[in-house]
CSV table of C-alpha atoms and ligand atoms in Angstrom, one decimal:
chain,number,residue,atom,x,y,z
N,2,MET,CA,-25.0,-17.6,-7.5
N,3,ILE,CA,-24.7,-20.1,-4.6
N,4,TYR,CA,-22.2,-19.0,-2.0
N,5,LEU,CA,-20.7,-22.0,0.0
N,6,ASP,CA,-17.6,-20.3,1.3
N,7,HIS,CA,-18.8,-19.0,4.7
N,8,ALA,CA,-15.7,-20.4,6.4
N,9,ALA,CA,-13.7,-17.9,4.4
N,10,SER,CA,-16.0,-14.9,5.0
N,11,THR,CA,-19.6,-14.0,5.6
N,12,PRO,CA,-21.7,-11.1,4.4
N,13,THR,CA,-22.3,-8.4,7.0
N,14,ASP,CA,-25.7,-8.8,8.6
N,15,PRO,CA,-27.9,-5.7,7.7
N,16,ARG,CA,-28.8,-5.4,11.4
N,17,VAL,CA,-25.1,-5.2,12.2
N,18,VAL,CA,-24.6,-2.5,9.5
N,19,GLU,CA,-27.5,-0.5,11.0
N,20,ALA,CA,-26.0,-0.7,14.5
N,21,MET,CA,-22.6,0.5,13.4
N,22,LEU,CA,-23.6,3.3,11.0
N,23,PRO,CA,-24.2,6.1,13.5
N,24,TYR,CA,-20.6,5.7,14.7
N,25,PHE,CA,-19.2,6.9,11.4
N,26,THR,CA,-20.9,10.3,11.0
N,27,GLU,CA,-22.9,11.0,14.1
N,28,ILE,CA,-20.9,9.7,17.0
N,29,TYR,CA,-17.2,10.0,16.0
N,30,GLY,CA,-15.4,11.3,19.1
N,31,ASN,CA,-12.2,9.8,20.3
N,32,ALA,CA,-13.2,7.9,23.4
N,33,SER,CA,-10.2,9.1,25.3
N,34,GLY,CA,-11.6,12.7,25.5
N,35,ILE,CA,-13.9,14.2,28.0
N,36,HIS,CA,-16.5,16.1,25.9
N,37,GLN,CA,-19.9,14.7,24.9
N,38,GLN,CA,-18.8,13.2,21.6
N,39,ALA,CA,-16.0,11.4,23.4
N,40,ARG,CA,-18.3,10.2,26.1
N,41,ALA,CA,-20.8,8.8,23.6
N,42,SER,CA,-18.0,6.8,21.9
N,43,ALA,CA,-16.7,5.6,25.3
N,44,LYS,CA,-20.2,4.4,26.2
N,45,ALA,CA,-20.6,2.5,22.9
N,46,ILE,CA,-17.3,0.8,23.6
N,47,SER,CA,-18.3,0.0,27.2
N,48,ASP,CA,-21.7,-1.3,26.2
N,49,SER,CA,-20.2,-3.5,23.5
N,50,ARG,CA,-17.7,-4.9,25.9
N,51,GLN,CA,-20.4,-5.6,28.4
N,52,LYS,CA,-22.5,-7.4,25.8
N,53,VAL,CA,-19.5,-9.6,24.6
N,54,ALA,CA,-18.6,-10.4,28.3
N,55,GLU,CA,-22.2,-11.5,29.0
N,56,LEU,CA,-22.2,-13.8,25.9
N,57,LEU,CA,-18.9,-15.4,26.8
N,58,GLY,CA,-19.7,-15.6,30.5
N,59,CYS,CA,-16.8,-13.4,31.7
N,60,SER,CA,-16.1,-10.0,33.1
N,61,PRO,CA,-15.9,-7.0,30.7
N,62,LYS,CA,-12.3,-6.4,31.9
N,63,GLU,CA,-11.4,-9.7,30.3
N,64,ILE,CA,-12.4,-8.6,26.8
N,65,ILE,CA,-9.9,-7.0,24.4
N,66,PHE,CA,-11.1,-5.7,21.0
N,67,THR,CA,-8.6,-6.3,18.2
N,68,ALA,CA,-8.2,-5.7,14.5
N,69,CYS,CA,-8.9,-9.4,13.4
N,70,GLY,CA,-8.7,-13.0,14.4
N,71,THR,CA,-5.1,-13.1,13.4
N,72,GLU,CA,-4.3,-10.3,15.8
N,73,SER,CA,-6.2,-11.9,18.6
N,74,ASP,CA,-4.2,-15.1,18.2
N,75,ASN,CA,-0.9,-13.1,18.0
N,76,ILE,CA,-1.6,-11.1,21.1
N,77,ALA,CA,-2.5,-14.2,23.0
N,78,ILE,CA,0.4,-16.4,22.0
N,79,ARG,CA,3.2,-13.8,21.9
N,80,GLY,CA,1.8,-12.0,24.9
N,81,VAL,CA,1.8,-15.1,27.1
N,82,ALA,CA,5.1,-16.5,25.8
N,83,TRP,CA,6.9,-13.3,26.5
N,84,ALA,CA,5.3,-12.8,29.9
N,85,GLN,CA,6.1,-16.3,30.9
N,86,ARG,CA,9.7,-16.1,29.7
N,87,HIS,CA,10.1,-12.7,31.4
N,88,ALA,CA,9.0,-14.3,34.7
N,89,GLY,CA,11.5,-17.2,34.2
N,90,ARG,CA,8.8,-19.8,33.9
N,91,GLY,CA,10.0,-21.6,30.8
N,92,HIS,CA,9.9,-21.7,27.0
N,93,HIS,CA,7.9,-24.7,25.9
N,94,LEU,CA,4.6,-24.5,24.0
N,95,ILE,CA,2.2,-27.3,23.1
N,96,THR,CA,0.0,-27.0,20.0
N,97,SER,CA,-1.6,-29.1,17.2
N,98,PRO,CA,-0.3,-29.5,13.7
N,99,ILE,CA,-3.7,-28.4,12.2
N,100,GLU,CA,-3.9,-24.9,13.6
N,101,HIS,CA,-4.6,-21.9,11.3
N,102,SER,CA,-1.4,-20.1,10.2
N,103,ALA,CA,-2.3,-17.2,12.6
N,104,VAL,CA,-1.4,-19.6,15.4
N,105,GLN,CA,1.1,-21.9,13.7
N,106,LYS,CA,3.3,-19.3,12.2
N,107,THR,CA,3.3,-17.3,15.4
N,108,ILE,CA,4.5,-20.3,17.4
N,109,ASP,CA,7.0,-21.2,14.6
N,110,GLN,CA,8.5,-17.7,14.8
N,111,LEU,CA,8.8,-17.9,18.6
N,112,CYS,CA,10.7,-21.2,18.1
N,113,ASP,CA,12.8,-20.3,15.1
N,114,LYS,CA,13.9,-16.9,16.1
N,115,PHE,CA,13.4,-16.5,19.8
N,116,GLY,CA,14.5,-19.9,21.3
N,117,PHE,CA,11.1,-21.3,22.3
N,118,GLU,CA,10.3,-25.0,21.8
N,119,GLN,CA,7.1,-26.6,20.7
N,120,THR,CA,5.5,-30.0,20.9
N,121,LEU,CA,3.1,-30.8,18.1
N,122,LEU,CA,0.4,-33.1,19.3
N,123,PRO,CA,-0.5,-35.9,16.9
N,124,VAL,CA,-4.0,-35.9,15.4
N,125,ASP,CA,-5.9,-38.9,14.3
N,126,SER,CA,-7.3,-39.4,10.7
N,127,TYR,CA,-10.2,-37.1,11.6
N,128,GLY,CA,-7.9,-34.4,12.8
N,129,ARG,CA,-8.7,-34.9,16.5
N,130,VAL,CA,-6.2,-34.5,19.3
N,131,ASN,CA,-5.9,-37.3,21.9
N,132,LEU,CA,-6.1,-36.2,25.6
N,133,ALA,CA,-3.5,-38.7,26.7
N,134,ASP,CA,-1.0,-37.0,24.2
N,135,VAL,CA,-1.7,-33.6,25.8
N,136,GLU,CA,-0.9,-35.0,29.3
N,137,THR,CA,2.3,-36.7,28.0
N,138,ALA,CA,3.5,-33.5,26.2
N,139,ILE,CA,3.4,-31.4,29.3
N,140,ARG,CA,6.9,-30.6,30.8
N,141,PRO,CA,7.8,-28.5,33.9
N,142,GLU,CA,8.8,-25.7,31.6
N,143,THR,CA,5.5,-25.7,29.5
N,144,ILE,CA,4.1,-22.2,29.4
N,145,LEU,CA,1.2,-22.3,27.0
N,146,ILE,CA,-1.1,-24.8,25.3
N,147,SER,CA,-3.0,-23.7,22.1
N,148,VAL,CA,-5.6,-25.9,20.4
N,149,MET,CA,-8.4,-24.6,18.1
N,150,VAL,CA,-12.1,-25.2,18.9
N,151,ALA,CA,-12.8,-26.2,15.3
N,152,ASN,CA,-10.7,-26.5,12.2
N,153,ASN,CA,-11.2,-24.2,9.2
N,154,GLU,CA,-10.4,-26.8,6.5
N,155,VAL,CA,-12.1,-29.9,7.8
N,156,GLY,CA,-14.6,-28.7,10.4
N,157,THR,CA,-13.4,-31.1,13.1
N,158,CYS,CA,-14.1,-29.9,16.7
N,159,GLN,CA,-11.7,-30.6,19.5
N,160,PRO,CA,-12.4,-31.7,23.1
N,161,ILE,CA,-11.6,-28.2,24.3
N,162,ALA,CA,-13.1,-28.4,27.8
N,163,GLU,CA,-11.2,-31.6,28.5
N,164,ILE,CA,-7.9,-30.2,27.2
N,165,GLY,CA,-8.6,-27.1,29.3
N,166,ALA,CA,-9.1,-29.2,32.4
N,167,ILE,CA,-5.7,-30.8,31.9
N,168,ALA,CA,-4.0,-27.5,31.3
N,169,ARG,CA,-5.6,-26.1,34.5
N,170,ALA,CA,-4.5,-29.0,36.6
N,171,HIS,CA,-1.0,-28.2,35.6
N,172,ASN,CA,-1.4,-24.4,36.0
N,173,ILE,CA,-0.6,-23.8,32.3
N,174,PRO,CA,-2.5,-21.1,30.4
N,175,PHE,CA,-4.7,-22.5,27.6
N,176,HIS,CA,-5.5,-20.6,24.4
N,177,THR,CA,-8.1,-21.6,21.8
N,178,ASP,CA,-8.8,-20.1,18.4
N,179,ALA,CA,-12.6,-20.0,18.2
N,180,VAL,CA,-12.7,-18.1,14.9
N,181,GLN,CA,-14.5,-20.8,13.0
N,182,ALA,CA,-16.6,-22.1,15.9
N,183,ALA,CA,-18.0,-18.7,17.1
N,184,ALA,CA,-21.1,-19.0,14.8
N,185,TYR,CA,-21.9,-22.6,15.7
N,186,GLU,CA,-20.7,-23.5,19.2
N,187,SER,CA,-21.3,-22.2,22.6
N,188,LEU,CA,-18.4,-20.0,23.7
N,189,ASN,CA,-18.9,-19.9,27.5
N,190,VAL,CA,-15.3,-19.6,28.7
N,191,GLU,CA,-16.1,-21.3,32.0
N,192,SER,CA,-17.5,-24.4,30.4
N,193,LEU,CA,-14.7,-24.5,27.9
N,194,ASN,CA,-12.0,-24.1,30.6
N,195,VAL,CA,-10.0,-21.7,28.5
N,196,ASP,CA,-7.8,-18.8,29.5
N,197,LEU,CA,-7.6,-17.1,26.1
N,198,LEU,CA,-10.1,-17.3,23.2
N,199,ALA,CA,-9.9,-15.6,19.8
N,200,ILE,CA,-12.9,-14.5,17.6
N,201,SER,CA,-13.0,-12.8,14.2
N,202,GLY,CA,-15.8,-10.5,13.0
N,203,HIS,CA,-16.0,-11.5,9.4
N,204,LYS,CA,-16.8,-15.2,10.2
N,205,ILE,CA,-19.9,-14.2,12.2
N,206,TYR,CA,-21.6,-11.7,9.9
N,207,ALA,CA,-19.7,-8.6,11.1
N,208,PRO,CA,-17.2,-6.8,8.8
N,209,LYS,CA,-13.6,-7.9,8.1
N,210,GLY,CA,-10.9,-6.2,10.2
N,211,VAL,CA,-12.2,-6.6,13.7
N,212,GLY,CA,-11.7,-9.3,16.3
N,213,ILE,CA,-12.1,-10.1,20.0
N,214,LEU,CA,-9.6,-11.7,22.5
N,215,TYR,CA,-10.8,-13.0,25.8
N,216,VAL,CA,-8.0,-13.1,28.4
N,217,ARG,CA,-8.9,-14.6,31.8
N,218,ASN,CA,-8.1,-12.4,34.7
N,219,GLY,CA,-4.7,-13.3,36.1
N,220,THR,CA,-3.3,-14.8,32.9
N,221,PRO,CA,0.3,-13.5,32.3
N,222,LEU,CA,0.4,-11.4,29.2
N,223,LEU,CA,3.0,-8.9,28.0
N,224,PRO,CA,1.3,-6.9,25.3
N,225,PRO,CA,3.1,-7.2,22.0
N,226,PHE,CA,2.0,-3.7,20.9
N,227,THR,CA,3.0,-0.7,22.9
N,228,GLY,CA,1.4,2.7,22.9
N,229,GLY,CA,-1.6,4.3,24.8
N,230,SER,CA,-3.5,2.7,27.6
N,231,HIS,CA,-6.5,1.5,25.5
N,232,GLU,CA,-8.1,-1.9,26.1
N,233,ASN,CA,-6.9,-2.0,29.7
N,234,LYS,CA,-3.3,-1.4,28.5
N,235,ARG,CA,-3.2,-4.6,26.5
N,236,ARG,CA,-4.0,-3.4,22.9
N,237,PRO,CA,-3.1,0.2,22.3
N,238,GLY,CA,-4.6,2.2,19.4
N,239,THR,CA,-7.6,4.5,19.1
N,240,GLU,CA,-10.7,2.2,19.3
N,241,ASN,CA,-12.5,1.4,16.0
N,242,VAL,CA,-15.9,2.2,17.5
N,243,PRO,CA,-18.1,1.3,14.5
N,244,TYR,CA,-16.4,-2.0,14.1
N,245,LEU,CA,-16.4,-3.0,17.7
N,246,VAL,CA,-20.1,-2.1,18.0
N,247,ALA,CA,-20.5,-4.3,14.9
N,248,ILE,CA,-18.7,-7.4,16.3
N,249,ALA,CA,-20.6,-7.2,19.6
N,250,LYS,CA,-23.9,-6.9,17.8
N,251,ALA,CA,-23.0,-9.8,15.4
N,252,LEU,CA,-21.9,-12.0,18.3
N,253,GLU,CA,-25.1,-11.3,20.1
N,254,LEU,CA,-27.3,-12.2,17.0
N,255,ILE,CA,-25.3,-15.3,16.2
N,256,GLN,CA,-25.1,-16.7,19.7
N,257,THR,CA,-28.8,-15.8,20.6
N,258,HIS,CA,-30.1,-17.6,17.5
N,259,GLN,CA,-27.5,-20.3,17.4
N,260,ALA,CA,-29.6,-23.3,18.5
N,261,GLU,CA,-32.2,-22.8,15.7
N,262,GLU,CA,-29.6,-22.1,13.0
N,263,VAL,CA,-27.5,-25.2,14.0
N,264,ALA,CA,-30.7,-27.3,13.9
N,265,ARG,CA,-31.5,-25.9,10.4
N,266,LEU,CA,-28.0,-26.4,9.0
N,267,ILE,CA,-27.2,-29.9,10.3
N,268,PRO,CA,-29.8,-31.7,8.1
N,269,LEU,CA,-28.6,-29.7,5.1
N,270,ARG,CA,-25.0,-30.5,5.8
N,271,ASP,CA,-25.7,-34.2,6.4
N,272,ARG,CA,-27.7,-34.5,3.2
N,273,LEU,CA,-24.9,-32.9,1.3
N,274,ILE,CA,-22.3,-35.2,2.8
N,275,THR,CA,-24.4,-38.4,2.4
N,276,GLU,CA,-25.4,-37.8,-1.2
N,277,VAL,CA,-21.9,-36.7,-2.3
N,278,LEU,CA,-20.4,-39.9,-0.8
N,279,ALA,CA,-23.2,-42.0,-2.3
N,280,HIS,CA,-23.1,-40.6,-5.8
N,281,ILE,CA,-19.5,-39.7,-6.5
N,282,PRO,CA,-17.2,-42.7,-6.8
N,283,ASP,CA,-13.9,-42.5,-4.9
N,284,SER,CA,-15.0,-39.6,-2.8
N,285,GLN,CA,-14.1,-39.3,0.8
N,286,LEU,CA,-15.2,-37.1,3.7
N,287,THR,CA,-12.4,-35.2,5.4
N,288,GLY,CA,-12.7,-34.4,9.1
N,289,HIS,CA,-14.9,-36.0,11.8
N,290,PRO,CA,-18.3,-37.5,10.7
N,291,THR,CA,-20.2,-36.1,13.7
N,292,GLU,CA,-17.8,-33.9,15.8
N,293,ARG,CA,-17.8,-31.3,13.1
N,294,LEU,CA,-19.1,-27.8,12.6
N,295,ALA,CA,-22.8,-27.6,11.7
N,296,ASN,CA,-22.1,-25.7,8.4
N,297,HIS,CA,-19.1,-27.6,7.2
N,298,ALA,CA,-18.8,-30.3,4.5
N,299,SER,CA,-15.3,-31.2,3.2
N,300,PHE,CA,-14.2,-33.9,0.8
N,301,VAL,CA,-11.3,-35.2,-1.3
N,302,PHE,CA,-11.9,-36.6,-4.8
N,303,ALA,CA,-9.1,-39.0,-6.0
N,304,GLY,CA,-7.8,-38.0,-9.4
N,305,CYS,CA,-9.0,-34.4,-9.4
N,306,GLU,CA,-7.1,-31.2,-8.8
N,307,ALA,CA,-8.8,-28.8,-6.4
N,308,ASP,CA,-8.3,-25.7,-8.6
N,309,GLY,CA,-10.1,-27.5,-11.5
N,310,ILE,CA,-13.1,-28.4,-9.3
N,311,LEU,CA,-13.3,-24.8,-7.9
N,312,MET,CA,-13.1,-23.2,-11.4
N,313,ARG,CA,-15.7,-25.5,-12.9
N,314,LEU,CA,-18.0,-25.0,-9.9
N,315,ASP,CA,-17.5,-21.2,-10.2
N,316,MET,CA,-18.5,-21.3,-13.9
N,317,LEU,CA,-21.7,-23.1,-12.8
N,318,GLY,CA,-22.4,-20.4,-10.2
N,319,ILE,CA,-21.2,-22.3,-7.1
N,320,GLN,CA,-18.6,-20.6,-5.0
N,321,ALA,CA,-16.5,-22.9,-2.9
N,322,ALA,CA,-13.0,-23.4,-1.5
N,323,SER,CA,-10.3,-26.0,-1.1
N,324,GLY,CA,-7.8,-26.8,1.6
N,325,SER,CA,-4.7,-26.4,-0.5
N,326,SER,CA,-3.0,-23.2,-1.3
N,327,CYS,CA,-1.2,-22.4,-4.6
N,328,THR,CA,1.2,-19.5,-4.3
N,329,THR,CA,3.9,-20.3,-6.8
N,330,GLY,CA,2.1,-22.2,-9.4
N,331,MET,CA,2.9,-25.5,-7.7
N,332,PRO,CA,-0.1,-26.5,-5.6
N,333,GLU,CA,0.9,-27.4,-2.0
N,334,PRO,CA,-1.2,-29.9,-0.1
N,335,SER,CA,-2.8,-28.5,3.0
N,336,HIS,CA,-0.8,-29.0,6.2
N,337,VAL,CA,-4.1,-30.1,7.9
N,338,LEU,CA,-4.8,-32.9,5.5
N,339,MET,CA,-1.1,-34.0,5.6
N,340,ALA,CA,-1.2,-34.1,9.4
N,341,MET,CA,-4.3,-36.3,9.2
N,342,GLY,CA,-2.3,-38.7,7.2
N,343,LEU,CA,-3.8,-38.2,3.7
N,344,PRO,CA,-1.5,-39.1,0.8
N,345,HIS,CA,0.0,-36.1,-1.0
N,346,GLU,CA,-1.9,-36.5,-4.2
N,347,LEU,CA,-5.3,-37.0,-2.5
N,348,ALA,CA,-4.7,-33.9,-0.3
N,349,LEU,CA,-4.4,-31.9,-3.5
N,350,SER,CA,-8.1,-32.7,-4.4
N,351,ALA,CA,-9.8,-31.1,-1.5
N,352,LEU,CA,-13.2,-29.3,-1.7
N,353,ARG,CA,-14.7,-27.4,1.2
N,354,LEU,CA,-18.4,-26.4,1.1
N,355,THR,CA,-19.4,-24.2,4.0
N,356,LEU,CA,-23.0,-23.3,4.5
N,357,GLY,CA,-24.4,-20.1,6.0
N,358,GLN,CA,-27.5,-18.1,6.8
N,359,GLN,CA,-28.7,-17.7,3.2
N,360,THR,CA,-28.1,-21.4,2.3
N,361,THR,CA,-31.3,-23.2,1.4
N,362,ALA,CA,-32.3,-26.8,0.6
N,363,SER,CA,-32.6,-25.9,-3.0
N,364,ASP,CA,-28.9,-24.7,-3.0
N,365,ILE,CA,-27.9,-28.1,-1.8
N,366,ASP,CA,-30.1,-29.7,-4.5
N,367,THR,CA,-28.3,-27.7,-7.1
N,368,VAL,CA,-24.8,-28.6,-5.8
N,369,LEU,CA,-25.9,-32.3,-5.7
N,370,ALA,CA,-27.1,-32.1,-9.3
N,371,LYS,CA,-23.9,-30.4,-10.6
N,372,LEU,CA,-21.0,-31.7,-8.6
N,373,PRO,CA,-21.0,-35.4,-9.8
N,374,GLY,CA,-20.7,-34.2,-13.4
N,375,VAL,CA,-17.9,-31.8,-12.5
N,376,ILE,CA,-15.9,-34.5,-10.9
N,377,GLU,CA,-16.5,-37.0,-13.7
N,378,LYS,CA,-15.5,-34.6,-16.4
N,379,LEU,CA,-12.4,-33.5,-14.6
N,380,ARG,CA,-11.3,-37.1,-14.1
N,381,GLU,CA,-11.8,-37.8,-17.8
N,382,PHE,CA,-9.9,-34.7,-18.7
N,383,GLN,CA,-7.0,-35.3,-16.3
N,384,GLN,CA,-6.6,-38.9,-17.4
N,385,ARG,CA,-6.0,-37.9,-21.0
J,411,PLP,N1,-8.2,-18.6,12.8
J,411,PLP,C1,-9.0,-19.4,12.0
J,411,PLP,C2,-9.3,-20.8,12.4
J,411,PLP,C3,-9.4,-18.9,10.7
J,411,PLP,O1,-10.2,-19.7,9.9
J,411,PLP,C4,-9.0,-17.6,10.4
J,411,PLP,C5,-9.5,-17.0,9.1
J,411,PLP,O2,-9.7,-17.7,8.1
J,411,PLP,C6,-8.3,-16.8,11.3
J,411,PLP,C7,-7.8,-17.4,12.4
J,411,PLP,C8,-7.8,-15.4,10.9
J,411,PLP,O3,-8.9,-14.5,11.1
J,411,PLP,P1,-8.8,-13.1,10.4
J,411,PLP,O4,-9.1,-13.3,9.0
J,411,PLP,O5,-9.9,-12.3,11.1
J,411,PLP,O6,-7.5,-12.5,10.7
């Protein structure tokens, strides 16, 4: 089996499992208590927070552990929007049309049900935001800008530090979804000029169901959840100690070995892209040719349905994904590809191949040997 769906989820690193295991059966106290068990849990939380803060270049007080990337995005966007409105600062948000639904649907709901307004920045055919458009979109009542570091469907990276500089010049909080980027990009919050940054565990070889949110000191945030005073009163709920130990360990491993892994993956990714485009007629790369994640190759194949490609690849032992979702039997083209200007039919033929730690050159050879035949057969079949 060849697994090329690391953008969807990654296996948990055995070193991460080893780090988290004692916190299930040996150290299980509620960190709010005062006895030894509780203090041991509290220490694990504080050590993990310190580790994450060092990796992101911030203070431990600026780190919130959450239950997933979606929750991190929700707390950031809702929290800032509510705090800003409460302070009478305005109701206008700026975002891009290619955000993950964790961002997009949160902002849509604020607009549809709570009277906020949004400006969607245009993106070019590679899915990149233009800095001049960010500047133009800003209004006196703009209270938040949210643009992702890298896109989950097409791998395109955004000029985050530059957008952050514009936001800062206007004193507007800037949120970025770094869920896909965390494994492959540096996440120093000072260099990125961000005020809020979201990470998810299961994209960086930690388990599913844990996330991180960085919130710069001084950023207005009204916590959407209410309850106890955990996470510096910003995310109540008894801390999931094994999982936050896991995400801190995973982030440490992935960020420490990032340069070597990126240098290993880029030639594999580039060979995959070059050979697919050379050997499959009417194939097209989606996303930016160079400003893209090190592990990410994505294409469209005119005349093919994405589900057909995925099912045939799966039968051949290759696990991949597409950009479109099919919930009601009628395939819907991806909002990302549509925003990038792809025709509806073509957007229904998306294939995403995302490499990871176990991916080898021989896996890429196998894909290159099998994919052209899959596309050819599918085109023949669909023309009948
Ligand atoms: N943001 C991006 C860009 C993602 O790709 C994902 C997951 O696919 C999420 C947010 C949501 O993360 P989680 O699955 O941890 O809720």
